[in-house]
Amino acid sequence: MTINNQSEQGLSVQHLTCERGYRELFNNLSFQLSPGEILHIKGENGAGKTSLLRIIAGLALPVCGEITLDGYNTRKYRSEYNEKLAFMGHKAGIKLELTAVENIRSHCDLASGRSQQQIMDTLEKVGLYGFEEMYCNQLSAGQKRRVALAQIILSQTRLWILDEPFTSLDVIAVDFFLELIQEHVCQGGMVLLTTHQEVTLKNCTIKYLQLPAGRFSSS
Amino acid sequence: MYKAFFNLLKRDLRLAFRHKSEILNPLFFFVIVVTLFPLGISPEKQMLAEIGPGIIWVAALLAAMLSLDSLFRSDFEDGTLELMLLSEYPLSVLILAKIVAHWLITGFPIIIFSPLLGTVMFLSNDAIETLMITLLLGTPILSLIGAIGMALVVALKRGGMLLSLLVLPLYIPVLIFSSNAVGSSMAGLSISGQLYFLAAFLLFSLTLAPVAASAALRVSLE
Amino acid sequence: MMKAIMKFIYQFASPKHFYRLSGKIIPWFGWLAAMLLIAGSIDGLFIAPVDYQQGDSYRIIFIHVPAAWMSMFIYMVMAISGAIALIWKIKLADVIASSSAPIGAAFTFLALVTGSIWGKPMWGAWWVWDARLTSELILLFLYLGYMALESAIEDPRAAARACAILAIVGVINIPIIHYSVEWWNTLHQGATVTKFDKPSIDISMLIPLLIMALGFKLYYGAVVLMRARNKVLVTEQNNRWVKDIINH
């Protein structure tokens, strides 16, 4: 096994096939994402958007196919791969019994540590100034999402995988989210996201991936 | 890596102290189950002393099993378990941290309270001492093996009954050797063999269970 | 070299190839099993000498012992094929493992029932907490847990992998459980000699026993292949060759 050289930057997905039950969701899916690009995955309900994101995150197992990030294979170099990746799924990934700061602290301990100052700054940035020491079960759904976003920003990873990040957010919050995404991408990051909303961003490349409509196997 | 381990341990302990029922419920359960037996069988001293070791251990087994739900369930539901799977640190180390926390929360209080139950079951002082030693060696095994079972059923809606079916047969060796050790020390016999077995089994499950549980979690969260 | 071997194995284990090959093997296994079981039964029931202690009632061992052997053997098969499926991602191994579980459970149950019938004249009770019987009972619990887990997980691939992990954990634990039950038993019933432990067995009794054991093995082979064939058709239902078979 040789690790591919540094020149191969970005995410590469090759010949991916995914099944749910005995139904094939997509097959032989290949795409490439370079630093500074956003991939907006589109598709009907049940087309396999979430499945695709979970496979790329390394949470789910594809039937076949290969995924590499900067030359590191998902499963063979899990630790190196995970180091570069931040994931926000349907579940926010925050503990309601902990305060915002505690949540971020415990999440950052799973990655490399961050200083208290950085955490405070980021919380202020996502608009949670004054809510730092509040238990998360006292926060609104949108605010919880903001905590999750702060976790993602603080993870300082290159690839963000966001599954429906805009649910339970108001228009202002969505715009704010998009700004942060844009900032991340402009710094050479990559974003994979699914959303039903149109994503409009200035001065960065948005790629689109349309998953085939849900097919049902004939029995 | 050590930092990740201890921080996760600290987080789980902090969560448990905010949810005190998580600590107290298994303990109450343990005490109540033991109390049922004198009521159901007989309060006779001789009889209770004879069946006491077995009863206390069966109750500890059931308490440990019922408390397994708190090991992964809430982390699964709010998505933090997913984030642990995506951590750059080895999952088995993180899981070991969670298991240690779980044992401190549920197993340790049981050990503290066991002398009380030993007394009401008329165990001799030697037997109570042995009871505490066997619990000290045995309850971590229950948490370790239970973690594998819990990891397999965490994503299932009604996993509770299934969990008991998966885990209880694997608990049998612990039950046999522990309750026997307590009984033997009651009778004044040597118990080193049983304790060696428990210690060996503990080391064995300490090395293998976190690995098996992390493999099971990766399957469950797919 | 390794790659060539793996390629051969993958090809051999391809569902299509398996379906064709197993179709040819099943009749052989089936008929051989039938012949051996008949021969073994005749030999065991009529030809083998009467036991000087137990009379004719010992003859149930020709069912009981092979069934008990099978119950262990099949659990091993499940664990090994589970490991193969996890490591080399050979789907067929999962199919073999999950097809084996009910058969193994049935053999375990058979061993328990025959053991208990055998025990009745020996001990005067239908159930005695004998070490072997107790181990067998726990093994039955392990089988039931395996099948319960399999049916509880909806996604078939996830179910297969979860069950593989469970089977491996189980197989590591079986010796420990067995040892502890044995130890527990000698402690509590040290005085009564268990009738299941025969220090030696006469050659005239051993021959029918081995014939029966081989018959049981072949029977298992035939049945597991039949079940696996059906499962392969279900899991590969989207493939062309399966549709061809069904349409014919």
XYZ file of C-alpha atoms in Angstrom:
689
model
C 0.000 0.000 0.000
C 1.467 3.327 -0.938
C -0.006 6.558 0.201
C -0.542 8.682 -2.819
C 1.617 11.759 -3.013
C 0.639 15.147 -1.731
C -0.322 16.413 -5.162
C -3.558 14.470 -4.970
C -5.516 16.917 -2.871
C -9.203 16.764 -2.255
C -11.908 14.164 -2.055
C -12.179 11.454 -4.632
C -15.113 9.067 -4.846
C -14.908 6.220 -7.279
C -17.371 3.602 -8.488
C -19.557 3.824 -5.421
C -22.539 1.498 -5.191
C -24.998 1.618 -2.352
C -27.915 -0.631 -1.461
C -30.604 -0.281 1.123
C -32.227 -3.577 1.904
C -32.018 -5.282 -1.468
C -32.761 -2.068 -3.350
C -29.971 -0.362 -5.174
C -29.866 3.362 -4.428
C -27.122 4.363 -6.819
C -24.424 2.543 -8.622
C -21.041 3.353 -10.082
C -21.078 6.883 -8.720
C -17.825 8.785 -9.157
C -16.924 12.382 -8.497
C -14.062 14.576 -7.445
C -14.004 17.532 -5.093
C -11.023 19.860 -4.898
C -10.166 22.311 -2.132
C -12.247 25.462 -2.433
C -15.299 23.702 -3.830
C -18.761 22.974 -2.559
C -20.769 19.972 -3.611
C -24.506 20.309 -3.297
C -26.106 16.865 -3.461
C -29.619 16.872 -4.773
C -32.173 14.162 -5.131
C -35.663 13.134 -4.155
C -36.541 11.675 -0.792
C -35.166 8.178 -0.668
C -32.627 8.778 -3.404
C -29.826 8.078 -0.955
C -28.486 11.532 -0.106
C -28.017 10.739 3.555
C -26.658 7.287 2.733
C -24.079 8.849 0.435
C -22.961 11.336 3.062
C -22.725 8.642 5.713
C -20.676 6.468 3.387
C -18.297 9.323 2.655
C -18.022 10.075 6.350
C -17.056 6.448 6.870
C -20.102 5.679 9.014
C -21.728 3.356 6.521
C -20.280 0.696 4.304
C -20.795 0.839 0.541
C -21.405 -2.337 -1.448
C -18.356 -1.423 -3.443
C -16.329 1.626 -4.319
C -13.371 3.589 -3.092
C -13.209 6.885 -1.225
C -10.018 8.791 -0.580
C -9.329 12.154 0.999
C -5.943 13.626 0.111
C -4.948 10.111 -0.856
C -6.049 8.503 2.420
C -8.560 5.698 2.092
C -11.579 5.929 4.409
C -11.233 2.579 6.037
C -7.542 1.848 5.790
C -6.428 5.161 7.268
C -9.381 5.896 9.451
C -7.574 8.053 11.950
C -5.885 10.240 9.304
C -9.140 10.458 7.413
C -11.212 11.395 10.425
C -8.725 14.070 11.366
C -9.676 15.996 8.249
C -13.385 15.564 8.466
C -16.287 17.147 10.323
C -19.780 15.734 10.157
C -23.182 17.147 11.045
C -25.975 14.641 10.693
C -29.701 14.806 11.337
C -28.936 14.590 15.012
C -27.150 17.666 16.256
C -24.513 15.750 18.188
C -24.748 17.797 21.348
C -25.651 16.705 24.841
C -28.617 18.537 26.286
C -27.429 18.151 29.870
C -24.198 19.982 29.143
C -23.670 23.674 28.555
C -22.610 24.962 25.173
C -19.031 25.338 26.308
C -18.916 21.896 27.874
C -20.322 20.380 24.731
C -17.723 21.982 22.549
C -15.014 21.128 25.012
C -15.921 17.433 25.063
C -16.245 17.368 21.297
C -12.877 19.025 20.843
C -11.321 16.459 23.125
C -12.339 13.866 20.605
C -10.316 15.865 18.110
C -7.322 17.990 18.978
C -7.861 20.335 21.905
C -8.669 24.018 21.577
C -8.121 26.831 24.025
C -10.914 28.329 26.070
C -10.429 31.634 24.258
C -10.963 30.036 20.840
C -14.147 28.380 22.064
C -15.526 31.643 23.417
C -14.636 33.493 20.219
C -16.324 30.896 18.058
C -19.451 30.856 20.163
C -19.632 34.609 19.807
C -19.115 34.253 16.093
C -22.055 31.865 15.702
C -24.221 34.266 17.668
C -24.348 32.518 21.006
C -22.762 35.297 23.031
C -24.299 35.164 26.490
C -25.506 31.601 26.096
C -22.149 29.939 26.684
C -22.912 28.635 30.159
C -26.511 27.709 29.564
C -27.590 24.078 29.456
C -28.356 23.083 25.923
C -31.834 21.856 26.803
C -32.683 25.486 27.474
C -31.617 26.507 23.993
C -33.920 26.591 20.994
C -33.575 24.147 18.141
C -31.843 26.755 16.033
C -29.451 27.619 18.815
C -28.580 23.969 19.230
C -27.718 23.874 15.565
C -25.457 26.854 16.158
C -23.648 24.968 18.899
C -23.171 22.096 16.473
C -21.857 24.533 13.890
C -19.414 25.963 16.391
C -18.185 22.408 16.972
C -17.604 22.012 13.290
C -15.746 25.303 12.947
C -13.552 24.492 15.930
C -12.726 21.058 14.601
C -10.571 22.944 12.048
C -11.012 20.194 9.509
C -10.871 20.588 5.768
C -13.914 18.613 4.716
C -17.296 19.488 6.150
C -20.083 17.011 5.598
C -23.400 18.644 6.388
C -26.617 16.673 6.141
C -29.573 19.062 5.976
C -27.807 21.720 8.060
C -30.554 24.318 7.569
C -33.449 22.494 9.202
C -35.034 24.493 12.007
C -33.124 27.633 11.059
C -34.723 30.938 10.146
C -33.792 32.895 7.040
C -31.275 35.101 8.808
C -29.591 32.099 10.374
C -29.399 30.331 7.019
C -27.704 33.334 5.469
C -25.332 33.430 8.380
C -24.581 29.720 7.956
C -23.913 30.210 4.288
C -21.494 33.008 5.099
C -19.542 30.712 7.374
C -19.539 27.993 4.738
C -18.262 30.489 2.207
C -15.537 31.608 4.555
C -14.480 28.007 5.073
C -14.405 27.279 1.368
C -12.471 30.434 0.568
C -9.791 29.267 2.966
C -9.350 26.121 0.926
C -11.928 23.968 2.659
C -14.412 21.618 1.071
C -18.091 21.250 1.837
C -20.481 18.473 0.987
C -24.065 19.258 1.784
C -27.609 18.239 1.173
C -30.426 20.723 1.432
C -33.679 21.410 -0.296
C -32.874 25.098 -0.464
C -31.019 26.821 -3.236
C -27.477 27.585 -2.242
C -26.158 30.827 -3.632
C -22.676 31.899 -2.765
C -20.426 34.549 -4.219
C -16.958 33.790 -5.515
C -16.764 30.060 -4.888
C -17.401 27.048 -7.065
C -20.555 25.123 -6.394
C -20.827 21.711 -7.973
C -24.086 19.853 -8.146
C -24.687 16.147 -7.951
C -28.112 14.885 -8.878
C -28.839 11.441 -7.505
C -31.148 9.328 -9.646
C -34.749 9.201 -8.513
C -35.569 6.373 -6.141
C -35.896 3.221 -8.163
C -37.784 0.232 -6.928
C -36.665 -3.215 -7.798
C -39.212 -5.178 -9.733
C -40.133 -8.280 -7.868
C -5.038 9.632 23.480
C -4.872 9.510 27.306
C -6.358 12.969 27.295
C -9.235 11.856 25.087
C -9.797 8.861 27.370
C -9.880 10.867 30.575
C -11.917 13.689 29.154
C -14.583 11.346 27.908
C -14.574 9.612 31.284
C -14.982 12.971 32.960
C -17.790 13.953 30.618
C -19.738 10.758 31.314
C -19.298 11.121 35.062
C -20.423 14.738 34.889
C -23.486 13.721 32.897
C -24.292 11.030 35.432
C -24.083 13.490 38.299
C -26.524 15.779 36.524
C -28.841 12.797 36.135
C -28.589 11.307 39.583
C -31.220 8.698 38.842
C -28.706 7.023 36.571
C -26.588 6.269 39.624
C -29.383 5.598 42.066
C -31.804 3.489 40.027
C -29.596 0.432 39.515
C -28.692 0.580 43.175
C -32.342 0.726 44.288
C -33.141 -2.090 41.913
C -30.339 -4.178 43.386
C -31.518 -3.591 46.946
C -35.180 -4.214 46.148
C -34.562 -7.483 44.307
C -32.517 -8.821 47.200
C -35.239 -7.783 49.632
C -37.848 -9.725 47.682
C -36.269 -13.083 48.364
C -36.704 -13.250 52.143
C -40.286 -12.159 51.558
C -40.843 -14.756 48.874
C -39.013 -17.680 50.456
C -38.541 -17.380 54.168
C -36.862 -15.068 56.661
C -35.141 -18.019 58.295
C -31.510 -17.325 59.048
C -30.153 -20.686 57.939
C -31.968 -20.659 54.631
C -31.040 -17.074 53.792
C -27.404 -17.577 54.625
C -27.312 -20.495 52.255
C -29.018 -18.868 49.281
C -27.773 -15.347 50.058
C -24.599 -15.365 47.924
C -26.466 -16.573 44.866
C -29.300 -14.119 45.341
C -27.071 -11.127 45.833
C -25.101 -12.055 42.752
C -28.159 -12.674 40.592
C -29.485 -9.294 41.678
C -26.153 -7.655 40.823
C -26.236 -9.347 37.435
C -29.723 -8.081 36.672
C -28.932 -4.586 37.927
C -25.836 -4.451 35.747
C -27.797 -5.648 32.743
C -30.636 -3.193 33.188
C -28.225 -0.315 33.611
C -26.509 -1.061 30.298
C -29.041 1.066 28.489
C -27.404 4.215 29.815
C -24.073 3.145 28.347
C -24.754 4.087 24.738
C -28.420 4.899 24.379
C -28.473 8.611 25.104
C -25.284 9.201 23.117
C -26.862 7.353 20.243
C -30.027 9.383 20.385
C -28.411 12.804 20.396
C -25.783 11.916 17.814
C -22.692 12.264 19.975
C -21.977 8.574 19.492
C -21.702 9.208 15.771
C -19.138 11.893 16.445
C -17.146 9.474 18.578
C -17.020 7.080 15.653
C -15.622 9.915 13.578
C -12.984 10.810 16.107
C -9.350 10.550 15.145
C -8.676 8.470 18.264
C -9.221 4.704 18.304
C -12.843 3.930 19.020
C -11.983 1.076 21.375
C -10.147 3.493 23.676
C -13.140 5.832 23.779
C -15.446 2.912 24.443
C -13.226 1.708 27.257
C -13.561 5.180 28.782
C -17.327 4.892 28.561
C -17.270 1.422 30.090
C -15.089 2.573 32.984
C -17.449 5.487 33.569
C -20.425 3.147 33.441
C -18.832 0.844 35.976
C -18.034 3.730 38.306
C -21.626 4.910 38.039
C -23.451 1.603 38.371
C -21.047 -1.073 39.592
C -19.219 0.839 42.263
C -22.287 1.901 44.304
C -23.388 -1.720 44.338
C -20.071 -2.745 45.865
C -20.379 -0.033 48.504
C -23.848 -1.200 49.469
C -23.180 -4.923 49.345
C -22.051 -5.284 53.011
C -25.455 -4.017 54.059
C -27.195 -6.650 51.961
C -24.763 -9.301 53.097
C -25.715 -8.481 56.671
C -29.449 -8.739 56.084
C -28.876 -12.077 54.375
C -26.950 -13.243 57.473
C -23.634 -13.763 55.708
C -20.578 -14.118 57.905
C -18.000 -11.352 58.000
C -15.594 -13.385 55.917
C -18.276 -14.021 53.359
C -19.113 -10.312 53.172
C -15.494 -9.528 52.561
C -15.388 -12.128 49.799
C -18.622 -10.750 48.393
C -17.020 -7.348 48.065
C -13.916 -8.776 46.416
C -15.936 -10.812 43.930
C -18.083 -7.796 43.123
C -14.949 -5.737 42.635
C -13.604 -8.294 40.170
C -16.916 -9.349 38.675
C -18.933 -6.192 38.038
C -16.338 -4.720 35.625
C -16.662 -7.933 33.610
C -20.410 -7.421 33.503
C -19.943 -3.879 32.186
C -17.374 -5.001 29.619
C -19.358 -7.916 28.216
C -22.562 -5.944 28.462
C -21.023 -3.222 26.321
C -20.725 -5.678 23.440
C -24.374 -6.645 23.738
C -25.495 -3.046 24.124
C -23.438 -2.014 21.095
C -25.259 -4.648 19.059
C -28.757 -3.534 20.036
C -28.312 0.222 20.522
C -29.971 1.162 17.243
C -32.961 -1.123 17.777
C -36.175 0.335 19.110
C -37.031 -2.505 21.444
C -33.625 -3.837 22.286
C -34.095 -4.350 26.022
C -35.440 -7.885 25.963
C -33.049 -8.886 23.213
C -30.139 -7.503 25.198
C -30.906 -9.807 28.110
C -31.060 -12.778 25.744
C -27.650 -11.895 24.309
C -25.855 -10.947 27.478
C -27.131 -13.172 30.279
C -25.707 -16.460 28.921
C -22.311 -14.784 28.749
C -22.648 -13.683 32.380
C -22.989 -17.263 33.624
C -19.291 -17.936 34.388
C -19.102 -14.797 36.519
C -22.200 -15.849 38.418
C -20.949 -19.363 39.015
C -17.514 -18.451 40.291
C -18.516 -15.401 42.298
C -21.447 -16.820 44.174
C -19.518 -19.985 44.761
C -16.592 -18.063 46.190
C -18.901 -16.323 48.646
C -20.521 -19.607 49.602
C -17.168 -21.279 50.068
C -15.841 -18.568 52.308
C -19.037 -18.937 54.350
C -18.075 -22.580 54.826
C -14.508 -21.621 55.595
C -13.054 -23.093 52.419
C -10.310 -21.676 50.268
C -11.454 -19.289 47.586
C -8.236 -18.433 45.779
C -9.115 -20.594 42.754
C -12.371 -18.746 42.127
C -10.725 -15.361 42.569
C -7.937 -16.274 40.153
C -10.503 -17.299 37.613
C -12.399 -14.037 38.018
C -9.201 -12.011 37.727
C -8.184 -13.884 34.593
C -11.619 -13.444 33.071
C -11.498 -9.741 33.912
C -8.151 -9.267 32.159
C -9.373 -11.286 29.222
C -12.532 -9.257 28.741
C -10.655 -6.034 29.385
C -8.516 -6.687 26.336
C -11.145 -8.073 23.996
C -14.470 -6.487 24.899
C -13.654 -2.884 23.859
C -12.517 -4.107 20.453
C -15.596 -6.271 19.946
C -17.876 -3.493 21.177
C -16.381 -0.960 18.797
C -16.795 -3.330 15.866
C -20.397 -3.874 16.932
C -21.020 -0.133 17.235
C -19.754 0.508 13.729
C -22.253 -2.053 12.459
C -25.094 -0.708 14.563
C -24.660 2.887 13.502
C -24.529 2.157 9.845
C 0.278 -15.654 -5.452
C -1.968 -14.543 -2.572
C -3.903 -12.424 -4.985
C -4.458 -15.334 -7.330
C -5.721 -17.485 -4.465
C -8.057 -14.766 -3.277
C -9.331 -14.260 -6.782
C -10.046 -17.949 -7.078
C -11.874 -17.926 -3.747
C -13.942 -14.906 -4.675
C -14.866 -16.512 -7.934
C -15.675 -19.775 -6.249
C -17.768 -17.967 -3.669
C -19.617 -15.899 -6.220
C -23.330 -16.402 -5.681
C -23.960 -17.565 -9.205
C -21.242 -20.185 -9.099
C -22.315 -21.284 -5.663
C -25.901 -21.682 -6.777
C -24.918 -23.927 -9.633
C -22.378 -25.981 -7.697
C -24.536 -26.471 -4.623
C -27.373 -27.681 -6.828
C -25.125 -30.528 -7.894
C -23.792 -31.323 -4.427
C -27.068 -31.392 -2.507
C -28.419 -34.707 -3.905
C -25.122 -36.453 -3.140
C -25.070 -35.184 0.416
C -28.756 -35.903 0.866
C -28.697 -39.496 -0.336
C -25.455 -40.338 1.390
C -26.836 -38.890 4.613
C -30.005 -40.971 4.267
C -28.034 -44.142 3.662
C -25.665 -43.550 6.551
C -28.473 -42.665 8.938
C -30.403 -45.805 8.053
C -27.301 -48.011 8.323
C -26.234 -46.365 11.562
C -29.699 -46.730 13.087
C -29.937 -50.397 12.212
C -26.458 -51.027 13.524
C -27.058 -48.982 16.639
C -30.519 -50.271 17.471
C -30.183 -53.935 16.639
C -26.602 -55.027 16.115
C -24.640 -53.168 18.775
C -24.423 -55.135 22.035
C -26.520 -54.366 25.081
C -24.827 -52.230 27.727
C -24.242 -54.257 30.864
C -25.274 -51.358 33.112
C -27.899 -49.453 31.202
C -29.526 -52.198 29.158
C -31.133 -51.138 25.924
C -31.871 -47.607 27.008
C -28.330 -46.505 26.275
C -29.069 -46.824 22.550
C -30.360 -43.253 22.495
C -26.743 -42.106 22.517
C -26.632 -42.867 18.804
C -28.854 -39.836 18.389
C -27.902 -37.843 21.455
C -24.139 -37.785 21.080
C -23.997 -36.925 17.359
C -26.615 -34.239 17.918
C -24.564 -32.736 20.722
C -21.475 -32.844 18.537
C -23.355 -31.142 15.729
C -24.618 -28.416 18.030
C -21.038 -27.435 18.826
C -19.794 -27.959 15.314
C -22.445 -25.741 13.739
C -21.765 -22.913 16.164
C -18.115 -23.133 15.179
C -19.103 -23.020 11.523
C -21.185 -19.916 12.185
C -18.374 -18.151 13.991
C -15.756 -19.063 11.403
C -17.885 -18.075 8.452
C -18.825 -14.888 10.308
C -15.136 -14.091 10.679
C -14.530 -14.857 7.008
C -17.385 -12.560 6.040
C -16.092 -9.755 8.242
C -12.474 -10.001 7.130
C -12.703 -10.825 3.442
C -16.192 -9.480 2.785
C -17.349 -12.714 1.210
C -21.111 -12.468 1.178
C -21.576 -16.201 0.832
C -20.048 -16.751 4.276
C -22.796 -14.625 5.815
C -25.383 -16.682 4.007
C -23.878 -19.927 5.309
C -23.771 -18.568 8.858
C -27.348 -17.386 8.942
C -28.611 -20.554 7.222
C -26.839 -22.652 9.832
C -28.360 -21.028 12.907
C -31.819 -22.691 12.921
C -30.298 -26.065 12.061
C -27.817 -25.731 14.889
C -30.569 -24.710 17.264
C -32.596 -27.733 16.179
C -29.680 -30.089 16.843
C -29.132 -28.478 20.230
C -32.772 -28.952 21.052
C -32.604 -32.560 19.880
C -29.568 -33.178 22.075
C -31.410 -31.686 25.050
C -34.554 -33.726 24.479
C -32.737 -37.021 23.928
C -30.524 -36.288 26.900
C -33.542 -35.736 29.053
C -35.245 -38.907 27.776
C -32.083 -40.828 28.444
C -31.910 -39.325 31.906
C -35.384 -40.467 32.901
C -34.542 -44.147 33.484
C -31.053 -43.251 34.723
C -31.866 -40.605 37.280
C -35.596 -41.044 37.623
C -36.212 -37.457 36.580
C -36.712 -35.720 33.260
C -34.203 -33.055 34.074
C -31.036 -33.136 36.082
C -28.567 -30.296 36.317
C -25.897 -32.369 34.702
C -22.895 -30.420 33.388
C -23.323 -31.460 29.767
C -27.056 -30.886 29.710
C -26.639 -27.486 31.325
C -23.935 -26.498 28.845
C -26.189 -27.633 26.038
C -29.026 -25.548 27.437
C -26.809 -22.465 27.536
C -25.733 -23.192 23.985
C -29.397 -23.210 23.021
C -29.720 -19.750 24.585
C -26.783 -18.579 22.499
C -28.447 -19.866 19.350
C -31.728 -18.206 20.277
C -29.949 -14.919 20.938
C -28.263 -15.146 17.565
C -31.534 -15.727 15.751
C -33.326 -13.041 17.746
C -30.651 -10.503 16.875
C -30.775 -11.477 13.235
C -34.507 -11.001 13.017
C -34.412 -7.732 14.974
C -32.116 -5.867 12.578
C -33.917 -4.812 9.459
C -31.054 -4.245 7.067
C -29.888 -7.728 6.034
C -26.252 -6.754 5.589
C -26.040 -5.038 8.967
C -27.819 -8.011 10.546
C -25.290 -10.412 9.072
C -22.336 -8.411 10.355
C -23.825 -7.915 13.814
C -24.524 -11.639 14.030
C -20.990 -12.447 12.936
C -19.612 -10.393 15.813
C -22.017 -12.071 18.222
C -21.057 -15.540 17.013
C -17.354 -14.796 17.424
C -17.889 -13.429 20.930
C -20.007 -16.494 21.673
C -17.480 -18.966 20.388
C -14.730 -17.398 22.495
C -17.008 -17.661 25.509
C -18.239 -21.221 24.980
C -15.111 -22.895 26.414
C -15.214 -20.555 29.407
C -18.885 -21.258 30.003
C -18.364 -24.966 29.521
C -15.456 -25.038 31.918
C -17.269 -23.082 34.585
C -20.397 -25.216 34.316
C -18.317 -28.362 34.578
C -16.553 -26.979 37.621
C -19.827 -25.927 39.187
C -21.247 -29.371 38.550
C -18.417 -31.360 40.089
C -18.676 -29.126 43.105
C -22.360 -29.671 43.694
C -22.838 -33.214 42.500
C -19.406 -34.636 43.068
C -20.798 -37.836 44.616
C -23.137 -38.972 41.835
C -21.258 -40.262 38.866
C -22.658 -38.788 35.701
C -23.656 -41.420 33.201
C -22.735 -39.250 30.245
C -19.066 -39.635 31.009
C -18.031 -42.985 29.663
C -14.368 -43.586 30.164
C -14.183 -45.865 27.156
C -16.594 -47.170 24.598
C -16.632 -50.548 22.961
C -15.630 -50.638 19.322
C -18.917 -52.294 18.359
C -20.722 -49.313 19.847
C -18.272 -46.795 18.444
C -18.798 -47.812 14.819
C -22.536 -47.057 14.651
C -21.884 -43.883 16.609
C -19.391 -42.649 14.037
C -21.646 -43.681 11.153
C -24.471 -41.697 12.688
C -22.180 -38.724 13.288
C -21.097 -38.705 9.664
C -24.717 -39.048 8.567
C -25.679 -36.078 10.704
C -22.850 -34.031 9.204
C -23.891 -34.804 5.652
C -27.511 -34.122 6.495
C -26.466 -30.733 7.853
C -24.433 -30.139 4.700
C -27.398 -30.865 2.472
C -29.868 -28.790 4.483
C -27.560 -25.815 4.937
C -26.840 -25.729 1.227
C -30.553 -25.856 0.431
C -31.253 -22.981 2.789
C -28.264 -21.046 1.514
C -29.442 -21.471 -2.076
C -32.773 -19.915 -1.205
C -31.087 -17.065 0.617
C -28.759 -16.417 -2.294
C -31.761 -16.060 -4.572
C -33.237 -13.470 -2.213
C -30.061 -11.462 -1.710
C -29.197 -11.500 -5.400
C -32.735 -10.808 -6.540
C -31.653 -7.783 -8.551
C -29.178 -9.727 -10.647
C -29.834 -10.945 -14.119
C -29.095 -14.617 -13.559
C -31.608 -14.850 -10.710
C -34.311 -13.295 -12.845
C -33.505 -15.817 -15.568
C -33.902 -18.697 -13.125
C -37.173 -17.383 -11.764
C -38.648 -16.755 -15.191
C -37.863 -20.238 -16.409
